[in-house]
Coordinates of C-alpha atoms and ligand atoms in Angstrom, one line a residue:
X1 CA -18.8 19.8 -14.2
X2 CA -20.4 17.1 -15.2
X3 CA -22.9 15.5 -12.7
X4 CA -23.3 12.0 -11.9
X5 CA -25.6 10.9 -14.1
X6 CA -29.2 9.4 -12.5
X7 CA -29.9 5.9 -12.1
X8 CA -31.4 3.9 -15.1
X9 CA -32.6 0.2 -14.5
X10 CA -30.1 -1.1 -17.2
X11 CA -28.0 -2.3 -14.2
X12 CA -26.1 -5.1 -15.2
X13 CA -28.5 -6.7 -18.0
X14 CA -26.5 -5.2 -20.8
X15 CA -24.0 -7.7 -22.4
X16 CA -20.4 -7.5 -21.2
X17 CA -18.7 -4.7 -23.0
X18 CA -15.2 -6.1 -22.1
X19 CA -16.4 -9.3 -23.3
X20 CA -16.4 -7.9 -26.4
X21 CA -13.1 -6.3 -26.5
X22 CA -10.3 -7.9 -28.2
X23 CA -6.8 -6.7 -26.8
X24 CA -6.3 -4.7 -30.5
X25 CA -9.6 -3.1 -30.2
X26 CA -8.9 -2.0 -26.8
X27 CA -5.6 -0.8 -27.7
X28 CA -7.1 1.3 -31.1
X29 CA -9.9 2.6 -28.7
X30 CA -7.6 4.3 -26.0
X31 CA -6.6 7.4 -28.2
X32 CA -4.2 8.8 -25.3
X33 CA -1.7 6.2 -24.1
X34 CA -2.3 5.4 -20.4
X35 CA 1.1 5.9 -19.8
X36 CA 4.6 6.3 -21.7
X37 CA 5.2 2.7 -21.3
X38 CA 1.8 1.0 -21.0
X39 CA 1.2 -0.2 -24.7
X40 CA 4.1 -1.0 -25.3
X41 CA 4.5 -3.2 -22.3
X42 CA 0.8 -4.6 -23.1
X43 CA 2.1 -5.7 -26.4
X44 CA 5.5 -7.2 -25.5
X45 CA 3.3 -9.1 -22.8
X46 CA 1.0 -10.7 -25.1
X47 CA 3.6 -11.6 -27.4
X48 CA 5.7 -13.3 -24.7
X49 CA 4.1 -16.9 -24.3
X50 CA 1.3 -16.6 -22.4
X51 CA 1.7 -19.6 -20.1
X52 CA 4.8 -17.9 -18.3
X53 CA 4.4 -14.4 -18.5
X54 CA 0.8 -13.5 -18.5
X55 CA -1.1 -10.9 -20.9
X56 CA -1.7 -7.5 -20.1
X57 CA -4.4 -6.0 -21.6
X58 CA -5.4 -1.7 -21.7
X59 CA -8.4 -1.5 -19.6
X60 CA -11.4 0.7 -21.7
X61 CA -12.2 4.1 -20.5
X62 CA -15.6 5.5 -19.7
X63 CA -16.3 9.3 -19.7
X64 CA -17.6 9.0 -16.1
X65 CA -19.1 7.0 -13.7
X66 CA -22.0 5.1 -15.8
X67 CA -25.6 6.0 -15.9
X68 CA -26.5 2.6 -14.4
X69 CA -24.5 3.0 -11.1
X70 CA -26.9 2.0 -8.2
X71 CA -28.8 5.4 -7.2
X72 CA -27.9 4.5 -3.7
X73 CA -24.1 4.7 -4.2
X74 CA -24.7 8.0 -6.3
X75 CA -26.3 9.5 -3.0
X76 CA -23.1 8.5 -1.1
X77 CA -20.8 9.7 -3.8
X78 CA -22.8 13.2 -3.6
X79 CA -22.6 13.2 0.0
X80 CA -18.9 12.9 0.1
X81 CA -18.9 15.8 -2.5
X82 CA -17.8 13.6 -5.2
X83 CA -19.8 14.8 -8.6
X84 CA -17.6 13.5 -11.4
X85 CA -15.3 10.6 -11.6
X86 CA -11.1 11.1 -11.9
X87 CA -9.5 9.9 -14.6
X88 CA -8.4 6.8 -13.2
X89 CA -12.0 6.0 -11.8
X90 CA -13.0 6.5 -15.7
X91 CA -10.4 4.1 -16.7
X92 CA -10.7 1.4 -13.7
X93 CA -14.6 1.2 -13.6
X94 CA -15.5 -1.3 -16.5
X95 CA -12.9 -3.7 -16.0
X96 CA -13.3 -3.8 -12.0
X97 CA -17.0 -4.1 -12.5
X98 CA -17.1 -6.9 -14.5
X99 CA -14.6 -9.2 -12.5
X100 CA -11.7 -9.0 -14.3
X101 CA -8.3 -9.1 -12.6
X102 CA -7.1 -5.3 -12.9
X103 CA -4.0 -3.4 -12.0
X104 CA -5.3 0.2 -10.9
X105 CA -1.8 2.4 -11.2
X106 CA -1.9 6.5 -11.0
X107 CA -0.3 9.3 -9.3
X108 CA -1.1 9.8 -5.9
X109 CA -3.9 11.6 -4.6
X110 CA -5.7 10.6 -8.0
X111 CA -8.7 8.7 -6.4
X112 CA -7.4 4.7 -6.5
X113 CA -9.7 4.2 -3.2
X114 CA -12.8 4.9 -4.8
X115 CA -11.7 3.7 -8.3
X116 CA -12.0 0.0 -6.6
X117 CA -14.4 0.6 -4.3
X118 CA -17.6 2.0 -6.4
X119 CA -17.4 -0.6 -9.4
X120 CA -17.2 -3.6 -6.6
X121 CA -20.0 -1.8 -4.4
X122 CA -22.3 -1.5 -7.2
X123 CA -21.7 -4.9 -8.4
X124 CA -22.1 -6.3 -4.8
X125 CA -25.3 -4.3 -4.4
X126 CA -26.9 -5.3 -7.9
X127 CA -25.8 -9.2 -7.5
X128 CA -27.5 -8.9 -4.0
X129 CA -30.9 -7.4 -5.3
X130 CA -31.1 -10.0 -8.3
X131 CA -29.8 -13.2 -6.1
X132 CA -30.8 -12.4 -2.5
X133 CA -30.1 -16.0 -1.3
X134 CA -27.1 -16.4 -3.3
X135 CA -25.3 -19.5 -1.2
X136 CA -22.1 -17.5 -1.8
X137 CA -23.3 -14.7 0.3
X138 CA -21.5 -16.0 3.3
X139 CA -18.9 -13.1 3.6
X140 CA -16.4 -12.0 3.5
X141 CA -17.0 -11.8 -0.3
X142 CA -14.7 -9.0 -0.6
X143 CA -11.3 -8.8 0.9
X144 CA -9.1 -5.5 1.0
X145 CA -5.6 -5.9 1.8
X146 CA -3.4 -2.9 2.7
X147 CA 0.1 -2.9 4.5
X148 CA -0.5 -0.6 7.7
X149 CA -3.3 -0.8 10.3
X150 CA -3.6 3.1 9.5
X151 CA -4.3 2.6 5.9
X152 CA -6.8 -0.1 6.5
X153 CA -8.6 2.2 8.8
X154 CA -8.5 4.8 6.4
X155 CA -10.2 2.6 3.6
X156 CA -12.9 1.7 6.5
X157 CA -13.6 5.3 6.9
X158 CA -13.9 5.8 3.1
X159 CA -16.3 2.5 2.8
X160 CA -18.6 4.1 5.7
X161 CA -18.8 7.7 4.0
X162 CA -19.5 6.0 1.1
X163 CA -22.4 3.4 2.1
X164 CA -23.5 5.2 5.5
X165 CA -23.8 9.1 4.4
X166 CA -26.4 9.3 1.9
X167 CA -30.0 9.4 2.6
X168 CA -30.2 5.4 2.5
X169 CA -27.6 3.5 4.6
X170 CA -26.5 0.6 1.7
X171 CA -27.0 -2.9 3.3
X172 CA -23.4 -3.5 3.3
X173 CA -21.2 -4.9 6.5
X174 CA -17.4 -4.0 6.6
X175 CA -15.1 -4.9 9.2
X176 CA -11.3 -4.3 9.8
X177 CA -9.9 -7.6 11.2
X178 CA -8.1 -7.2 14.2
X179 CA -4.8 -8.0 14.5
X180 CA -3.6 -11.5 15.5
X181 CA -3.9 -12.9 17.9
X182 CA -7.1 -10.9 17.5
X183 CA -10.3 -13.1 17.0
X184 CA -11.2 -14.8 13.4
X185 CA -15.0 -14.7 14.8
X186 CA -14.9 -11.0 13.7
X187 CA -15.7 -12.9 10.8
X188 CA -18.5 -14.7 12.3
X189 CA -20.6 -11.7 11.6
X190 CA -20.0 -12.5 7.9
X191 CA -19.1 -8.8 6.9
X192 CA -19.5 -8.1 3.1
X193 CA -16.3 -6.7 3.0
X194 CA -13.2 -7.3 5.8
X195 CA -10.3 -5.2 5.7
X196 CA -6.7 -6.8 6.9
X197 CA -3.3 -7.3 5.8
X198 CA -1.8 -10.4 4.2
X199 CA 0.4 -11.6 7.0
X200 CA -2.7 -11.0 9.4
X201 CA -5.0 -13.0 7.0
X202 CA -2.3 -16.0 7.2
X203 CA -2.3 -15.7 10.9
X204 CA -6.0 -15.7 11.3
X205 CA -6.3 -18.8 8.9
X206 CA -3.5 -20.7 9.7
X207 CA -5.1 -23.9 9.2
X208 CA -5.0 -24.7 5.3
X209 CA -8.3 -25.7 5.9
X210 CA -9.7 -22.5 7.3
X211 CA -7.5 -20.2 4.4
X212 CA -9.2 -22.6 1.7
X213 CA -12.3 -22.1 3.3
X214 CA -11.9 -18.2 3.5
X215 CA -10.5 -18.2 -0.2
X216 CA -13.4 -20.0 -1.4
X217 CA -16.1 -17.6 0.0
X218 CA -14.1 -14.5 -1.1
X219 CA -15.2 -13.0 -4.3
X220 CA -12.7 -10.3 -4.8
X221 CA -9.2 -9.6 -3.1
X222 CA -8.2 -6.1 -3.4
X223 CA -4.4 -5.6 -2.7
X224 CA -3.9 -1.8 -2.2
X225 CA -0.4 -0.7 -2.2
X226 CA 0.3 -4.2 -4.1
X227 CA 3.8 -3.6 -5.2
X228 CA 4.6 -2.5 -1.2
X229 CA 2.9 -5.8 -0.3
X230 CA 4.9 -7.9 -2.6
X231 CA 8.1 -6.5 -2.1
X232 CA 8.2 -5.8 1.8
X233 CA 9.4 -8.2 4.2
X234 CA 6.0 -10.0 4.3
X235 CA 6.1 -10.3 0.6
X236 CA 6.0 -13.9 0.7
X237 CA 2.4 -13.6 2.4
X238 CA 1.1 -11.6 -0.5
X239 CA 2.1 -14.1 -2.8
X240 CA 0.8 -17.1 -0.7
X241 CA -2.8 -15.2 -1.4
X242 CA -1.6 -14.7 -5.3
X243 CA -1.0 -18.3 -5.5
X244 CA -4.6 -19.3 -4.1
X245 CA -6.2 -16.7 -6.4
X246 CA -4.3 -18.2 -9.6
X247 CA -6.0 -21.5 -8.6
X248 CA -8.8 -23.0 -10.6
X249 CA -12.2 -22.2 -9.4
X250 CA -15.8 -23.0 -10.6
X251 CA -16.8 -20.8 -13.2
X252 CA -19.8 -19.7 -11.3
X253 CA -17.7 -18.4 -8.8
X254 CA -14.4 -16.9 -9.8
X255 CA -12.1 -14.8 -7.9
X256 CA -11.1 -11.4 -8.9
X257 CA -7.7 -9.6 -7.9
X258 CA -7.7 -6.2 -8.1
X259 CA -4.1 -4.5 -7.5
X260 CA -3.7 -0.7 -6.7
X261 CA -0.6 1.2 -6.3
X262 CA 1.1 4.7 -7.4
X263 CA 4.2 2.8 -7.9
X264 CA 3.6 -0.2 -10.1
X265 CA 6.6 0.1 -12.7
X266 CA 6.4 -1.8 -16.2
X267 CA 7.9 -4.9 -16.6
X268 CA 11.1 -4.1 -18.5
X269 CA 13.7 -6.3 -17.0
X270 CA 14.1 -10.1 -16.9
X271 CA 13.5 -9.7 -13.1
X272 CA 10.3 -11.6 -11.8
X273 CA 10.5 -10.1 -8.8
X274 CA 9.2 -7.0 -10.0
X275 CA 5.8 -6.5 -8.6
X276 CA 3.9 -6.3 -12.1
X277 CA 5.9 -9.7 -13.0
X278 CA 4.8 -11.1 -10.0
X279 CA 1.0 -10.2 -10.6
X280 CA 0.9 -11.1 -14.3
X281 CA 2.6 -14.5 -13.6
X282 CA 0.3 -15.5 -10.5
X283 CA -3.3 -14.1 -12.5
X284 CA -2.5 -14.6 -16.2
X285 CA -4.6 -12.4 -17.5
X286 CA -4.9 -8.9 -16.2
X287 CA -6.3 -5.6 -17.3
X288 CA -4.3 -2.4 -16.9
X289 CA -6.0 0.7 -15.7
X290 CA -3.5 3.8 -15.6
X291 CA -3.0 7.3 -16.5
X292 CA -0.8 9.8 -18.1
X293 CA 0.9 11.7 -14.6
X294 CA 1.7 8.1 -13.5
X295 CA 5.0 8.3 -11.7
X296 CA 5.3 12.3 -11.8
X297 CA 5.0 14.2 -8.8
X298 CA 2.3 16.9 -8.8
X299 CA 2.8 20.1 -10.9
X300 CA 1.6 21.7 -7.9
X301 CA 4.5 21.1 -5.7
X302 CA 7.5 22.9 -5.9
X303 CA 10.7 20.5 -5.3
X304 CA 13.9 21.3 -4.1
X305 CA 17.0 19.6 -3.1
X306 CA 19.4 20.7 -0.8
X307 CA 22.7 18.9 -1.1
X308 CA 25.1 18.7 2.0
X309 CA 27.5 16.8 0.9
X310 CA 30.5 18.2 2.9
X311 CA 28.9 16.1 6.0
X312 CA 31.0 13.4 7.2
X313 CA 29.4 10.2 6.6
X314 CA 30.4 8.7 9.6
X315 CA 29.4 11.8 11.9
X316 CA 25.8 10.7 12.8
X317 CA 25.7 13.6 15.8
X318 CA 27.1 16.1 13.1
X319 CA 24.6 15.1 10.5
X320 CA 21.7 15.3 12.6
X321 CA 22.6 18.6 13.9
X322 CA 23.5 20.4 10.6
X323 CA 19.9 18.7 9.1
X324 CA 18.2 20.3 12.3
X325 CA 19.6 23.7 11.9
X326 CA 18.5 23.6 8.6
X327 CA 14.9 22.1 9.3
X328 CA 14.6 24.9 12.1
X329 CA 15.6 27.9 9.9
X330 CA 12.9 26.7 7.4
X331 CA 10.5 26.6 10.0
X332 CA 11.5 30.0 11.5
X333 CA 11.7 31.3 7.9
X334 CA 7.7 30.1 7.7
X335 CA 6.8 31.1 11.1
X336 CA 7.6 34.8 10.6
X337 CA 5.2 35.4 8.0
X338 CA 2.3 37.0 9.3
X339 CA 0.0 34.7 7.3
X340 CA -3.4 33.6 8.6
X341 CA -3.2 30.4 7.0
X342 CA -2.2 27.3 9.1
X343 CA 0.5 25.0 7.3
X344 CA 0.9 21.3 7.9
X345 CA 4.4 19.8 7.5
X346 CA 5.5 16.4 7.4
X347 CA 9.2 15.6 8.3
X348 CA 10.3 12.2 7.0
X349 CA 12.8 10.4 8.8
X350 CA 14.9 7.0 7.9
X351 CA 14.4 5.3 11.2
X352 CA 12.3 5.9 14.7
X353 CA 15.5 6.7 16.2
X354 CA 16.6 9.5 13.5
X355 CA 12.7 11.0 14.1
X356 CA 13.3 11.0 18.0
X357 CA 16.8 12.6 17.4
X358 CA 15.2 15.2 15.3
X359 CA 12.3 15.9 17.4
X360 CA 14.6 16.6 20.2
X361 CA 16.8 18.9 18.3
X362 CA 14.2 20.5 16.8
X363 CA 12.1 21.1 20.0
X364 CA 15.3 22.8 21.9
X365 CA 15.9 24.9 18.8
X366 CA 12.4 26.4 18.7
X367 CA 12.4 26.8 22.6
X368 CA 15.4 28.7 22.3
X369 CA 14.3 31.0 19.4
X370 CA 11.0 31.4 20.8
X371 CA 12.6 33.0 23.8
X372 CA 14.6 35.3 21.6
X373 CA 11.8 36.4 19.4
X374 CA 8.4 35.0 20.0
X375 CA 7.1 33.7 16.7
X376 CA 4.3 35.4 14.5
X377 CA 2.5 31.9 14.0
X378 CA 2.3 29.1 16.9
X379 CA 4.7 26.0 16.1
X380 CA 3.4 22.8 17.1
X381 CA 5.5 19.5 16.9
X382 CA 4.1 15.9 16.8
X383 CA 6.1 12.8 16.5
X384 CA 5.3 9.2 14.8
X385 CA 7.2 6.1 14.4
X386 CA 6.7 2.3 14.8
X387 CA 8.4 2.0 18.1
X388 CA 6.0 4.4 20.1
X389 CA 2.8 2.8 21.4
X390 CA -0.2 2.5 19.3
X391 CA -2.2 4.8 21.8
X392 CA 0.5 7.6 21.3
X393 CA 0.5 6.8 17.8
X394 CA -3.2 7.3 17.6
X395 CA -2.9 10.6 19.4
X396 CA -0.3 11.9 17.1
X397 CA -2.1 11.1 13.8
X398 CA -5.6 12.4 15.3
X399 CA -3.8 15.5 16.4
X400 CA -2.3 16.1 12.6
X401 CA -5.4 15.2 10.6
X402 CA -7.6 17.4 12.8
X403 CA -5.3 20.3 12.9
X404 CA -7.2 23.5 10.8
X405 CA -5.8 24.7 8.2
X406 CA -8.3 27.2 6.6
X407 CA -7.3 30.9 6.9
X408 CA -8.3 32.5 10.4
X409 CA -11.1 35.1 9.9
X410 CA -10.2 37.0 13.2
X411 CA -6.7 38.3 11.4
X412 CA -4.6 36.4 13.9
X413 CA -1.7 34.7 12.5
X414 CA -2.4 31.1 11.9
X415 CA -0.1 28.0 13.0
X416 CA 2.4 25.4 11.7
X417 CA 1.8 21.9 12.7
X418 CA 4.7 19.4 12.3
X419 CA 4.6 15.6 12.2
X420 CA 7.9 14.3 12.5
X421 CA 7.5 10.9 11.4
X422 CA 8.8 7.7 9.6
X423 CA 8.0 6.3 6.5
X424 CA 4.8 4.9 8.4
X425 CA 2.7 7.7 6.7
X426 CA 4.4 8.0 3.6
X427 CA 2.1 5.7 1.6
X428 CA -1.6 6.0 0.6
X429 CA -2.0 8.4 3.8
X430 CA -4.9 11.0 2.7
X431 CA -4.3 13.7 5.4
X432 CA -6.0 16.5 4.3
X433 CA -4.4 19.8 3.4
X434 CA -0.7 18.9 3.9
X435 CA 1.5 21.8 2.7
X436 CA 5.1 20.7 3.1
X437 CA 7.3 17.7 3.0
X438 CA 10.9 17.8 4.3
X439 CA 12.9 14.9 3.7
X440 CA 15.1 15.0 6.7
X441 CA 16.5 12.0 5.2
X442 CA 16.4 11.3 1.8
X443 CA 14.6 8.1 0.8
X444 CA 16.7 4.9 -0.5
X445 CA 14.4 4.5 -3.6
X446 CA 12.4 6.7 -5.8
X447 CA 9.1 5.1 -5.2
X448 CA 9.3 6.1 -1.5
X449 CA 10.2 9.5 -2.9
X450 CA 7.1 9.6 -4.8
X451 CA 4.9 8.2 -2.3
X452 CA 6.4 10.7 0.1
X453 CA 6.1 14.1 -2.2
X454 CA 2.1 12.7 -2.7
X455 CA 1.0 13.2 1.0
X456 CA 1.0 16.9 -0.2
X457 CA -1.2 19.2 -2.0
X458 CA -3.4 16.3 -2.8
X459 CA -6.8 18.4 -3.4
X460 CA -6.7 19.7 -6.8
X461 CA -6.6 23.4 -5.5
X462 CA -3.9 23.1 -3.1
X463 CA -0.2 23.8 -3.8
X464 CA 2.8 22.5 -1.7
X465 CA 6.5 22.5 -1.2
X466 CA 9.1 19.6 -0.9
X467 CA 12.3 20.1 0.4
X468 CA 14.9 16.9 0.4
X469 CA 18.2 17.3 2.5
X470 CA 20.6 15.3 0.4
X471 CA 24.0 13.8 1.8
X472 CA 26.6 11.9 -0.3
X473 CA 24.7 8.8 0.7
X474 CA 21.8 9.5 -1.4
X475 CA 23.1 12.0 -3.9
X476 CA 22.9 9.2 -6.8
X477 CA 19.5 8.8 -6.5
X478 CA 19.0 12.4 -5.9
X479 CA 20.8 13.3 -9.1
X480 CA 18.8 10.6 -11.2
X481 CA 15.5 12.3 -9.8
X482 CA 16.7 15.7 -10.7
X483 CA 17.4 14.8 -14.3
X484 CA 14.6 13.1 -14.8
X485 CA 11.9 15.4 -13.6
X486 CA 13.8 18.7 -14.3
X487 CA 11.7 21.2 -16.1
X488 CA 10.5 25.1 -14.9
X489 CA 8.4 23.1 -12.5
X490 CA 10.5 20.3 -11.9
X491 CA 13.3 19.5 -8.9
X492 CA 15.7 22.6 -8.2
X493 CA 18.8 22.4 -6.3
X494 CA 21.0 24.0 -4.2
X495 CA 24.4 22.8 -2.6
X496 CA 25.3 24.2 0.6
X497 CA 29.3 24.6 1.1
X498 CA 30.8 24.8 4.5
X499 CA 27.4 24.4 6.4
X500 CA 26.0 27.8 4.9
X501 CA 22.1 27.8 5.2
X502 CA 19.6 26.9 2.5
X503 CA 17.0 29.5 5.0
X504 CA 19.5 32.2 4.6
X505 CA 19.8 32.1 0.8
X506 CA 16.2 32.0 0.7
X507 CA 16.2 35.1 2.7
X508 CA 18.9 37.1 0.7
X509 CA 16.8 35.9 -2.5
X510 CA 19.7 33.9 -3.6
X511 CA 17.5 31.0 -4.1
X512 CA 15.0 32.6 -5.9
X513 CA 17.4 33.9 -8.6
X514 CA 18.8 30.3 -9.1
X515 CA 15.5 28.5 -8.7
X516 CA 13.4 31.1 -11.0
X517 CA 16.1 32.7 -13.6
X518 CA 18.9 30.2 -13.9
X519 CA 21.0 32.9 -11.9
X520 CA 23.8 31.9 -9.5
X521 CA 25.4 32.6 -6.0
X522 CA 28.9 31.6 -5.6
X523 CA 28.5 31.7 -1.8
X524 CA 26.0 29.2 -1.7
X525 CA 27.1 27.0 -4.5
X526 CA 23.6 27.2 -6.0
X527 CA 23.2 24.9 -9.2
X528 CA 19.9 24.9 -10.5
X529 CA 19.6 24.5 -14.0
X530 CA 15.7 25.5 -15.1
X531 CA 14.9 24.2 -18.0
X532 CA 11.7 24.4 -20.0
X533 CA 8.6 21.6 -19.8
X534 CA 6.8 19.9 -17.2
X535 CA 7.8 17.3 -14.8
X536 CA 8.8 13.9 -16.4
X537 CA 7.8 10.6 -14.6
X538 CA 10.1 8.6 -12.7
X539 CA 9.3 5.5 -14.2
X540 CA 12.9 4.4 -15.4
X541 CA 14.3 4.9 -12.1
X542 CA 11.5 2.8 -10.3
X543 CA 12.3 0.2 -12.5
X544 CA 15.6 0.3 -12.6
X545 CA 17.0 -0.3 -9.4
X546 CA 15.2 -0.9 -5.9
X547 CA 17.3 0.6 -3.5
X548 CA 20.2 3.4 -4.0
X549 CA 21.4 3.5 -0.2
X550 CA 24.6 2.7 0.5
Ligands
LIG601 N1 -14.2 11.3 -8.1 C1 -13.7 12.4 -6.8 N2 -13.6 13.7 -7.0 C2 -13.5 14.4 -5.9 N3 -12.5 13.9 -4.9 C3 -12.3 12.6 -5.3 C4 -12.6 11.6 -6.2 N4 -12.1 10.4 -5.7 C5 -11.4 10.5 -4.6 N5 -11.6 11.6 -4.1 C6 -10.5 12.4 -3.1 O1 -9.1 12.7 -3.6 C7 -8.5 12.2 -2.4 C8 -7.5 11.0 -2.5 O2 -8.1 10.0 -3.1 P1 -7.2 8.6 -2.8 O3 -6.8 8.5 -0.9 O4 -7.8 7.4 -3.0 O5 -5.9 8.7 -3.3 P2 -5.0 7.5 -4.1 O6 -4.9 7.4 -5.5 O7 -5.4 6.3 -3.1 O8 -3.5 8.4 -3.6 P3 -2.4 7.7 -2.8 O9 -1.7 6.9 -3.9 O10 -1.6 8.6 -2.5 O11 -2.9 6.5 -1.7 C9 -9.2 11.8 -1.1 O12 -9.6 12.5 -0.3 C10 -10.7 11.5 -1.8 O13 -11.7 11.8 -1.1

């Protein structure tokens, strides 16, 4: 494994590499296409009238973090256990470092947070060293926007680890802005980096004059989970910030915008509300850093769909009951094994009321089965959704995050921690060692599916399992995902007939026949069609249509 290069004083003195790149050179220099559609898309976007659609250029790739990286930043990375850059970090570094508007899009868990933080912090440190009395040093110089409070705090923790854990503390201050009506005075401390959401920023800086002055003294705006910020209910807030970013600024004090997400589908349609189109239109010239694995689930995750198509669409109680039974069976099957390792599961539900119902049902069933047959493994249930008090939510998140998963060395069986949650934790959340995702309610679009599955097996050595319960309402999307990613390691499905059970099928070995060898078992209606090959990206489904829910 390559080791981070030692610092050389070359710093930023070298002429801009990007400045020397024309788009043709950039394309030629990029041997691997960064994603199936990226080159086409970049060429197409360049051909179109630049003033209406904007220009998208492939970002150049470097082999690792550069030798000129600030030594204290190198120390911070090492203290975090990071030795080499990930693929997306190699592809994003130069473009972000040189102040270009950049889209960073790569598969979940690929290290996008550091892909923008490392070059930005390196640049800040070097500018500060060169010009300690910079008149623009009235902060915040970097505004990082993320959709949820949990994500904002997580970014803050990464920043703290990066800047405070090396031998020398980096002279940078960071703040998470309190939600409104909290105090904008959080900014009176002039942090170098402020973290917030678009809605909170606009609320804090309601007066146009305040907003203008905030934007004027900001050098970089990062939109983490950019597609979500642009398309969700508060999307107009993000758009207002984009518009401000697009305005002309003095050449001496330009504003850079960096957009990161695991799901930013290429602009193929005329739909100008597609997030990449919005970004291009607002920023005109944007560099694209992306990877081959974009929009595909990890090869280390085994995906299964359980089709429960005979459930009556209008029988909510019956549906909850049938799904809870399946979930319970899966948990019992896992708890019966005498593994000394501990598992972490996230069970995704479509709404707070559904999460409450699933939690109640599963608790009852687990209590009953524990009486009949004490489990080999201890099962622990936690609940998390937006209708809970903030303190309760924090408690669930901390409990779940801190559950150990390493194998016990006393030989006793490990535990199973199950977080029953809504999509509040489907994006960006970096819980360590999550082993299972259960889609109790199947998601309504392919982006959400990718983000959910991306919560598991995030370390390069981990593997995981994802099980989706599919009812008639989501059959179309499930079939499309299955078709798109089918392969030896792709999605395998089972069709449950007359309320028979997936877990029972697993115990009888029927599923391994079907999932592994293409065999079938009439009584379970197993319909897996394994094909050779790797998992394929879901890009087509993401760009085609947003919601598949009926
Ligand atoms: N260069 C690196 N070497 C080793 N681990 C890394 C490196 N960069 C990031 N990581 C780790 O990888 C994990 C995932 O990183 P991060 O949360 O930034 O992923 P992401 O791409 O933003 O994922 P998502 O799209 O799901 O939000 C983190 O635990 C992080 O510490």
